[in-house]
């Protein structure tokens, strides 16, 4: 049986105290190849619907000089990860990038297991339902389903959302080990102003309490004022962590409906964990420890 972990406290310290670390100069990682990292960031600059991007657009998205972007793009084009259109003088993702993405998705077996559950929930409750994982300080959807084409919430595979302000991000934080969670929280704290971090802490602490008690958490207007959403974490036996969520416009997903949706999501997360070889579903672990 997996032990229940403390969601919001380490001893008598608050969530903010967990991340109060001495501010020192960052240590340079001698193993990291910065040129490679920048090239990968350039590939990540492409979003759904971006057929072509020019040097200026790419430079603005990755916050690098245009000259640097030009050299990186030339190298990625030579390797087949980008394709250059000489007429528009812009780039699109090339066959090598598409092949890598296809292999990654094909090897994410949890995606195949989760798909029928999420699609059914999306259709039954007319919501946008997704499966996500952490990508740096964001959440990336690796699958998404739209149960009501009129709800106006367009989230697709590859969409990225902020980690701290979304129910999915908070569910992932809860699923991590205390050590991993503290590490991510520390990075979040460094990336935000003191005022932003204070607001983030309030939402994260509330979500941790809800997750510990119910196995799911909600975000009502914290990411976008007009959007309400619920999420539940998924822990796999090999240590991988994901989250499932469901949401939509506040007028279709009023606060009174969040508990109903969250309960269904928790059941789906348990079913996915079982199908992936988990010994005890997360909610049963919580109940036995309560």
XYZ file of N, CA, C and O in Angstrom, residues 69-230:
648
model
N 18.650 32.947 -33.586
C 17.542 32.135 -34.100
C 17.809 31.714 -35.537
O 17.541 30.570 -35.919
N 18.357 32.600 -36.314
C 18.663 32.292 -37.716
C 19.641 31.126 -37.823
O 19.455 30.207 -38.624
N 20.690 31.141 -36.994
C 21.675 30.051 -37.028
C 21.066 28.740 -36.544
O 21.311 27.669 -37.111
N 20.278 28.819 -35.474
C 19.637 27.618 -34.961
C 18.677 27.023 -35.994
O 18.646 25.808 -36.203
N 17.892 27.902 -36.617
C 16.925 27.434 -37.610
C 17.624 26.795 -38.806
O 17.146 25.787 -39.354
N 18.742 27.371 -39.227
C 19.506 26.793 -40.342
C 19.971 25.381 -39.999
O 19.856 24.443 -40.812
N 20.489 25.200 -38.770
C 20.979 23.887 -38.343
C 19.832 22.883 -38.252
O 19.968 21.731 -38.688
N 18.701 23.308 -37.692
C 17.548 22.410 -37.556
C 16.981 22.046 -38.928
O 16.481 20.931 -39.124
N 17.059 22.959 -39.873
C 16.602 22.665 -41.231
C 17.505 21.618 -41.884
O 17.034 20.669 -42.533
N 18.809 21.766 -41.686
C 19.750 20.792 -42.248
C 19.526 19.399 -41.679
O 19.751 18.386 -42.360
N 19.040 19.318 -40.425
C 18.800 18.025 -39.780
C 17.390 17.506 -40.036
O 17.049 16.419 -39.565
N 16.571 18.257 -40.743
C 15.227 17.788 -41.070
C 14.162 18.113 -40.037
O 13.014 17.700 -40.177
N 14.526 18.879 -38.999
C 13.540 19.206 -37.968
C 12.710 20.434 -38.345
O 11.645 20.651 -37.792
N 13.225 21.253 -39.266
C 12.473 22.373 -39.815
C 12.536 22.317 -41.338
O 13.453 21.728 -41.919
N 11.557 22.936 -41.966
C 11.539 23.084 -43.424
C 11.439 24.572 -43.731
O 10.587 25.275 -43.167
N 12.313 25.058 -44.609
C 12.357 26.480 -44.954
C 11.625 26.723 -46.265
O 11.859 26.041 -47.266
N 10.694 27.686 -46.229
C 9.979 28.087 -47.440
C 10.673 29.325 -48.017
O 10.600 30.411 -47.429
N 11.359 29.195 -49.161
C 12.140 30.324 -49.703
C 11.280 31.484 -50.179
O 11.765 32.612 -50.271
N 9.995 31.236 -50.453
C 9.126 32.315 -50.931
C 8.723 33.229 -49.768
O 8.890 34.444 -49.813
N 8.188 32.617 -48.715
C 7.765 33.422 -47.555
C 8.907 33.679 -46.586
O 8.795 34.521 -45.692
N 10.018 32.934 -46.772
C 11.186 33.009 -45.897
C 10.797 32.715 -44.440
O 11.232 33.375 -43.508
N 9.993 31.696 -44.286
C 9.563 31.249 -42.965
C 9.738 29.733 -42.851
O 10.006 29.048 -43.840
N 9.580 29.239 -41.635
C 9.843 27.834 -41.346
C 8.575 27.113 -40.887
O 7.681 27.704 -40.274
N 8.541 25.829 -41.178
C 7.523 24.939 -40.622
C 8.233 23.733 -40.017
O 9.410 23.472 -40.310
N 7.541 22.994 -39.161
C 8.130 21.778 -38.588
C 8.390 20.761 -39.695
O 7.547 20.542 -40.564
N 9.550 20.119 -39.619
C 9.938 19.172 -40.643
C 9.625 17.726 -40.276
O 9.134 17.430 -39.181
N 9.933 16.806 -41.183
C 9.602 15.391 -40.970
C 10.277 14.776 -39.748
O 9.695 13.916 -39.096
N 11.477 15.217 -39.413
C 12.157 14.645 -38.249
C 11.424 15.012 -36.960
O 11.266 14.182 -36.059
N 10.957 16.262 -36.852
C 10.215 16.688 -35.666
C 8.902 15.934 -35.566
O 8.496 15.499 -34.480
N 8.228 15.771 -36.693
C 6.946 15.060 -36.702
C 7.137 13.600 -36.308
O 6.348 13.026 -35.541
N 8.219 12.984 -36.797
C 8.487 11.583 -36.469
C 8.755 11.405 -34.980
O 8.232 10.471 -34.349
N 9.558 12.295 -34.394
C 9.859 12.205 -32.963
C 8.578 12.363 -32.144
O 8.330 11.629 -31.183
N 7.747 13.347 -32.504
C 6.493 13.555 -31.786
C 5.568 12.362 -31.874
O 4.931 11.977 -30.886
N 5.504 11.750 -33.057
C 4.638 10.584 -33.244
C 5.103 9.410 -32.400
O 4.301 8.702 -31.792
N 6.412 9.203 -32.330
C 6.950 8.106 -31.523
C 6.673 8.348 -30.046
O 6.291 7.435 -29.306
N 6.851 9.592 -29.593
C 6.615 9.917 -28.188
C 5.169 9.649 -27.806
O 4.884 9.055 -26.760
N 4.238 10.066 -28.647
C 2.826 9.839 -28.347
C 2.482 8.355 -28.396
O 1.719 7.850 -27.573
N 3.058 7.643 -29.363
C 2.770 6.211 -29.480
C 3.275 5.437 -28.273
O 2.672 4.442 -27.859
N 4.391 5.898 -27.684
C 4.966 5.209 -26.535
C 4.343 5.622 -25.207
O 4.670 5.047 -24.170
N 3.479 6.630 -25.235
C 2.798 7.041 -24.009
C 1.551 6.194 -23.859
O 0.453 6.592 -24.219
N 1.708 4.982 -23.352
C 0.604 4.029 -23.322
C -0.554 4.515 -22.469
O -1.708 4.131 -22.711
N -0.285 5.354 -21.469
C -1.371 5.843 -20.636
C -2.369 6.622 -21.479
O -3.573 6.654 -21.178
N -1.910 7.210 -22.546
C -2.797 7.952 -23.437
C -3.832 7.030 -24.067
O -5.022 7.377 -24.149
N -3.401 5.856 -24.495
C -4.332 4.910 -25.103
C -5.307 4.357 -24.077
O -6.487 4.144 -24.370
N -4.810 4.109 -22.868
C -5.673 3.589 -21.811
C -6.716 4.620 -21.414
O -7.898 4.303 -21.208
N -6.295 5.869 -21.310
C -7.188 6.923 -20.820
C -8.216 7.364 -21.851
O -9.300 7.834 -21.480
N -7.899 7.205 -23.120
C -8.729 7.800 -24.177
C -10.206 7.439 -24.094
O -11.056 8.342 -24.119
N -10.601 6.174 -24.005
C -12.045 5.886 -23.971
C -12.758 6.468 -22.766
O -13.910 6.919 -22.868
N -12.096 6.496 -21.611
C -12.706 7.081 -20.416
C -12.934 8.588 -20.600
O -14.006 9.114 -20.273
N -11.919 9.276 -21.110
C -12.004 10.722 -21.241
C -12.991 11.122 -22.327
O -13.751 12.094 -22.170
N -12.997 10.399 -23.419
C -13.925 10.708 -24.502
C -15.372 10.518 -24.052
O -16.242 11.332 -24.356
N -15.610 9.446 -23.283
C -16.955 9.192 -22.776
C -17.406 10.306 -21.827
O -18.537 10.790 -21.893
N -16.509 10.724 -20.929
C -16.850 11.785 -19.988
C -17.125 13.094 -20.721
O -18.073 13.822 -20.382
N -16.318 13.410 -21.721
C -16.510 14.632 -22.489
C -17.881 14.648 -23.147
O -18.594 15.663 -23.125
N -18.276 13.508 -23.725
C -19.569 13.433 -24.402
C -20.727 13.438 -23.412
O -21.744 14.098 -23.639
N -20.581 12.710 -22.299
C -21.669 12.610 -21.323
C -21.959 13.934 -20.635
O -23.117 14.258 -20.346
N -20.899 14.706 -20.344
C -21.076 15.918 -19.554
C -20.877 17.193 -20.365
O -20.926 18.294 -19.814
N -20.657 17.047 -21.687
C -20.507 18.198 -22.584
C -19.416 19.155 -22.117
O -19.603 20.371 -22.047
N -18.244 18.576 -21.776
C -17.130 19.363 -21.257
C -15.894 19.161 -22.117
O -15.806 18.236 -22.924
N -14.901 20.028 -21.894
C -13.582 19.798 -22.453
C -12.810 18.960 -21.441
O -12.662 19.361 -20.287
N -12.342 17.785 -21.844
C -11.680 16.845 -20.936
C -10.289 16.545 -21.473
O -10.113 16.342 -22.682
N -9.289 16.518 -20.593
C -7.928 16.316 -21.071
C -7.057 15.483 -20.155
O -7.385 15.254 -18.990
N -5.953 15.036 -20.720
C -4.898 14.308 -20.008
C -3.624 15.119 -20.168
O -3.266 15.512 -21.275
N -2.930 15.397 -19.055
C -1.755 16.247 -19.143
C -0.592 15.787 -18.304
O -0.733 14.940 -17.422
N 0.562 16.368 -18.584
C 1.785 16.086 -17.848
C 2.575 17.387 -17.720
O 2.301 18.370 -18.416
N 3.555 17.398 -16.831
C 4.341 18.613 -16.628
C 5.332 18.826 -17.757
O 5.960 17.895 -18.257
N 5.465 20.076 -18.161
C 6.478 20.489 -19.124
C 7.105 21.763 -18.590
O 6.550 22.848 -18.709
N 8.246 21.614 -17.894
C 8.887 22.721 -17.197
C 7.923 23.280 -16.159
O 7.451 22.549 -15.296
N 7.585 24.561 -16.252
C 6.665 25.150 -15.282
C 5.274 25.311 -15.886
O 4.504 26.187 -15.497
N 4.971 24.440 -16.812
C 3.661 24.431 -17.449
C 3.080 23.023 -17.449
O 3.756 22.051 -17.122
N 1.825 22.954 -17.813
C 1.150 21.683 -18.055
C 0.968 21.543 -19.547
O 0.540 22.493 -20.222
N 1.284 20.384 -20.099
C 1.071 20.146 -21.522
C 0.017 19.061 -21.700
O 0.126 17.978 -21.128
N -0.996 19.364 -22.475
C -1.998 18.362 -22.818
C -1.388 17.340 -23.773
O -0.797 17.714 -24.785
N -1.538 16.066 -23.455
C -1.123 15.032 -24.397
C -2.329 14.376 -25.051
O -2.173 13.566 -25.961
N -3.516 14.738 -24.606
C -4.750 14.340 -25.270
C -5.874 15.218 -24.754
O -5.825 15.686 -23.603
N -6.881 15.470 -25.575
C -8.002 16.318 -25.175
C -9.223 15.967 -26.007
O -9.108 15.566 -27.173
N -10.383 16.121 -25.399
C -11.649 15.812 -26.058
C -12.651 16.918 -25.766
O -12.716 17.434 -24.653
N -13.418 17.256 -26.772
C -14.387 18.334 -26.657
C -15.787 17.752 -26.788
O -16.208 17.337 -27.876
N -16.529 17.723 -25.685
C -17.853 17.134 -25.703
C -18.928 18.051 -26.229
O -19.983 17.592 -26.660
N -18.671 19.361 -26.202
C -19.649 20.324 -26.686
C -18.925 21.338 -27.551
O -18.197 22.185 -27.039
N -19.091 21.272 -28.881
C -18.344 22.180 -29.763
C -18.726 23.635 -29.617
O -18.079 24.510 -30.179
N -19.768 23.929 -28.827
C -20.225 25.303 -28.677
C -19.680 25.984 -27.422
O -19.971 27.144 -27.175
N -18.897 25.246 -26.607
C -18.501 25.831 -25.327
C -17.395 26.873 -25.475
O -17.154 27.655 -24.568
N -16.709 26.894 -26.601
C -15.726 27.938 -26.835
C -14.418 27.764 -26.091
O -13.644 28.706 -25.975
N -14.137 26.580 -25.558
C -12.868 26.320 -24.872
C -12.062 25.376 -25.739
O -12.312 24.176 -25.763
N -11.099 25.898 -26.468
C -10.352 25.108 -27.443
C -8.997 24.714 -26.860
O -8.048 25.499 -26.859
N -8.918 23.505 -26.333
C -7.679 22.967 -25.795
C -7.374 21.670 -26.524
O -8.217 20.770 -26.575
N -6.155 21.562 -27.060
C -5.801 20.423 -27.885
C -4.531 19.759 -27.353
O -3.839 20.300 -26.496
N -4.237 18.589 -27.907
C -2.967 17.941 -27.606
C -1.837 18.892 -27.984
O -1.788 19.409 -29.094
N -0.942 19.151 -27.039
C 0.139 20.107 -27.258
C -0.105 21.456 -26.622
O 0.828 22.252 -26.488
N -1.347 21.738 -26.207
C -1.652 22.987 -25.521
C -0.915 23.037 -24.186
O -0.828 22.047 -23.478
N -0.364 24.189 -23.838
C 0.320 24.375 -22.552
C -0.424 25.388 -21.699
O -0.861 26.427 -22.210
N -0.555 25.079 -20.417
C -1.227 25.948 -19.456
C -0.313 26.177 -18.264
O 0.587 25.370 -18.003
N -0.525 27.254 -17.517
C 0.324 27.503 -16.343
C 0.128 26.449 -15.266
O -0.985 25.961 -15.049
N 1.200 26.093 -14.607
C 1.167 25.045 -13.585
C 0.462 25.513 -12.310
O -0.361 24.790 -11.748
N 0.762 26.724 -11.859
C 0.307 27.154 -10.535
C -1.157 27.551 -10.498
O -1.805 27.430 -9.456
N -1.716 28.026 -11.607
C -3.063 28.573 -11.594
C -4.145 27.595 -12.040
O -5.327 27.920 -12.002
N -3.777 26.411 -12.471
C -4.757 25.478 -13.022
C -4.978 24.285 -12.097
O -4.085 23.879 -11.358
N -6.174 23.728 -12.155
C -6.467 22.544 -11.349
C -5.577 21.375 -11.762
O -5.111 20.607 -10.916
N -5.287 21.242 -13.055
C -4.444 20.149 -13.517
C -3.020 20.277 -12.968
O -2.414 19.293 -12.534
N -2.499 21.489 -12.976
C -1.161 21.704 -12.441
C -1.083 21.388 -10.962
O -0.117 20.777 -10.487
N -2.079 21.792 -10.215
C -2.089 21.542 -8.779
C -2.262 20.052 -8.477
O -1.674 19.542 -7.509
N -3.044 19.356 -9.294
C -3.196 17.909 -9.105
C -1.864 17.195 -9.321
O -1.512 16.259 -8.597
N -1.104 17.637 -10.307
C 0.214 17.047 -10.548
C 1.150 17.302 -9.372
O 1.890 16.410 -8.951
N 1.130 18.513 -8.847
C 1.974 18.832 -7.695
C 1.680 17.896 -6.530
O 2.591 17.421 -5.846
N 0.420 17.628 -6.289
C 0.031 16.758 -5.175
C 0.527 15.330 -5.383
O 0.894 14.636 -4.431
N 0.547 14.882 -6.630
C 0.926 13.501 -6.918
C 2.422 13.253 -6.772
O 2.849 12.104 -6.634
N 3.224 14.311 -6.809
C 4.666 14.142 -6.684
C 5.064 13.757 -5.260
O 4.336 13.987 -4.297
N 6.248 13.211 -5.132
C 6.823 12.986 -3.811
C 7.057 14.340 -3.161
O 7.170 15.365 -3.856
N 7.129 14.395 -1.818
C 7.381 15.682 -1.164
C 8.640 16.370 -1.674
O 8.670 17.600 -1.815
N 9.685 15.584 -1.970
C 10.944 16.164 -2.440
C 10.774 16.789 -3.834
O 11.234 17.904 -4.091
N 10.119 16.053 -4.725
C 9.893 16.562 -6.083
C 8.980 17.777 -6.038
O 9.211 18.767 -6.762
N 7.951 17.733 -5.206
C 7.027 18.857 -5.111
C 7.754 20.112 -4.641
O 7.565 21.205 -5.179
N 8.581 19.973 -3.605
C 9.323 21.119 -3.089
C 10.245 21.698 -4.159
O 10.406 22.928 -4.258
N 10.835 20.841 -4.968
C 11.718 21.291 -6.044
C 10.952 22.122 -7.066
O 11.401 23.200 -7.483
N 9.779 21.625 -7.487
C 8.978 22.353 -8.474
C 8.464 23.667 -7.893
O 8.477 24.709 -8.555
N 8.013 23.629 -6.638
C 7.525 24.846 -5.991
C 8.619 25.901 -5.895
O 8.368 27.104 -6.066
N 9.839 25.464 -5.627
C 10.953 26.400 -5.543
C 11.189 27.081 -6.889
O 11.432 28.291 -6.958
N 11.105 26.303 -7.979
C 11.269 26.885 -9.314
C 10.123 27.832 -9.642
O 10.335 28.893 -10.250
N 8.901 27.468 -9.247
C 7.761 28.351 -9.464
C 7.960 29.673 -8.735
O 7.697 30.748 -9.277
N 8.421 29.589 -7.512
C 8.613 30.787 -6.693
C 9.621 31.732 -7.343
O 9.432 32.960 -7.355
N 10.688 31.177 -7.891
C 11.707 31.997 -8.540
C 11.179 32.679 -9.795
O 11.677 33.734 -10.199
N 10.181 32.060 -10.430
C 9.676 32.565 -11.712
C 8.600 33.629 -11.545
O 8.184 34.239 -12.535
N 8.137 33.868 -10.314
C 7.028 34.785 -10.085
C 7.448 35.951 -9.196
O 8.394 35.840 -8.413
N 6.710 37.040 -9.336
C 6.921 38.166 -8.428
C 6.392 37.784 -7.046
O 5.597 36.840 -6.921
N 6.807 38.488 -5.984
C 6.295 38.167 -4.641
C 4.769 38.187 -4.569
O 4.158 37.347 -3.899
N 4.139 39.137 -5.260
C 2.682 39.220 -5.234
C 2.052 38.036 -5.950
O 1.070 37.455 -5.469
N 2.620 37.658 -7.107
C 2.104 36.502 -7.844
C 2.281 35.224 -7.033
O 1.384 34.369 -6.983
N 3.430 35.088 -6.383
C 3.696 33.889 -5.604
C 2.755 33.772 -4.418
O 2.285 32.679 -4.085
N 2.451 34.896 -3.790
C 1.526 34.883 -2.658
C 0.148 34.392 -3.106
O -0.488 33.581 -2.430
N -0.316 34.879 -4.264
C -1.609 34.426 -4.793
C -1.552 32.945 -5.163
O -2.497 32.192 -4.915
N -0.436 32.526 -5.752
C -0.291 31.119 -6.127
C -0.356 30.220 -4.910
O -0.989 29.161 -4.927
N 0.303 30.639 -3.825
C 0.322 29.830 -2.605
C -1.077 29.610 -2.048
O -1.413 28.514 -1.592
N -1.891 30.653 -2.086
C -3.258 30.537 -1.570
C -4.017 29.465 -2.347
O -4.655 28.576 -1.762
N -3.947 29.526 -3.678
C -4.654 28.551 -4.502
C -4.090 27.159 -4.376
O -4.840 26.172 -4.325
N -2.763 27.034 -4.309
C -2.139 25.719 -4.216
C -2.455 25.066 -2.875
O -2.776 23.873 -2.812
N -2.372 25.822 -1.806
C -2.667 25.251 -0.483
C -4.111 24.760 -0.404
O -4.387 23.677 0.125
N -5.030 25.543 -0.941
C -6.430 25.120 -0.933
C -6.613 23.841 -1.753
O -7.323 22.916 -1.346
N -5.938 23.779 -2.902
C -6.032 22.592 -3.745
C -5.438 21.368 -3.056
O -6.000 20.267 -3.141
N -4.310 21.551 -2.362
C -3.698 20.429 -1.660
C -4.641 19.854 -0.605
O -4.751 18.639 -0.427
N -5.343 20.728 0.097
C -6.292 20.272 1.112
C -7.451 19.511 0.475
O -7.877 18.468 0.980
N -7.959 20.025 -0.645
C -9.054 19.344 -1.342
C -8.604 17.987 -1.882
O -9.337 16.994 -1.809
N -7.402 17.938 -2.421
C -6.881 16.690 -2.972
C -6.679 15.658 -1.872
O -6.969 14.467 -2.054
N -6.173 16.086 -0.742
C -5.960 15.167 0.369
C -7.284 14.611 0.888
O -7.367 13.449 1.290
N -8.317 15.429 0.837
C -9.612 15.016 1.371
C -10.463 14.267 0.353
O -11.107 13.263 0.683
N -10.466 14.739 -0.901
C -11.397 14.207 -1.898
C -10.725 13.476 -3.061
O -11.398 12.727 -3.775
N -9.442 13.741 -3.300
C -8.779 13.127 -4.449
C -8.894 13.943 -5.716
O -8.445 13.515 -6.785
N -9.465 15.135 -5.646
C -9.544 16.034 -6.789
C -9.545 17.474 -6.279
O -9.766 17.730 -5.093
N -9.274 18.424 -7.186
C -9.272 19.839 -6.821
C -9.876 20.636 -7.962
O -10.022 20.148 -9.083
N -10.218 21.880 -7.685
C -10.850 22.721 -8.695
C -10.135 24.059 -8.819
O -9.362 24.462 -7.941
N -10.400 24.726 -9.922
C -9.914 26.081 -10.152
C -11.058 26.849 -10.790
O -11.429 26.580 -11.938
N -11.654 27.754 -10.043
C -12.817 28.498 -10.520
C -12.406 29.921 -10.844
O -12.332 30.788 -9.970
N -12.081 30.169 -12.107
C -11.723 31.507 -12.542
C -10.325 31.950 -12.207
O -10.007 33.136 -12.350
N -9.450 31.055 -11.784
C -8.091 31.459 -11.399
C -7.133 31.486 -12.583
O -6.174 32.252 -12.592
N -7.360 30.614 -13.570
C -6.559 30.670 -14.798
C -7.150 31.721 -15.727
O -6.489 32.677 -16.118
N -8.413 31.549 -16.054
C -9.159 32.550 -16.806
C -10.479 32.763 -16.091
O -11.132 31.808 -15.667
N -10.858 34.013 -15.968
C -11.999 34.369 -15.123
C -13.268 33.615 -15.496
O -14.065 33.251 -14.625
N -13.444 33.337 -16.781
C -14.699 32.735 -17.238
C -14.666 31.213 -17.273
O -15.634 30.571 -17.696
N -13.561 30.597 -16.836
C -13.406 29.146 -16.938
C -13.362 28.490 -15.562
O -12.632 28.936 -14.675
N -14.137 27.425 -15.400
C -14.084 26.588 -14.201
C -13.622 25.190 -14.610
O -14.026 24.675 -15.659
N -12.789 24.561 -13.779
C -12.266 23.243 -14.116
C -11.975 22.436 -12.856
O -11.793 22.997 -11.770
N -11.939 21.117 -13.018
C -11.620 20.174 -11.947
C -10.562 19.215 -12.472
O -10.522 18.915 -13.666
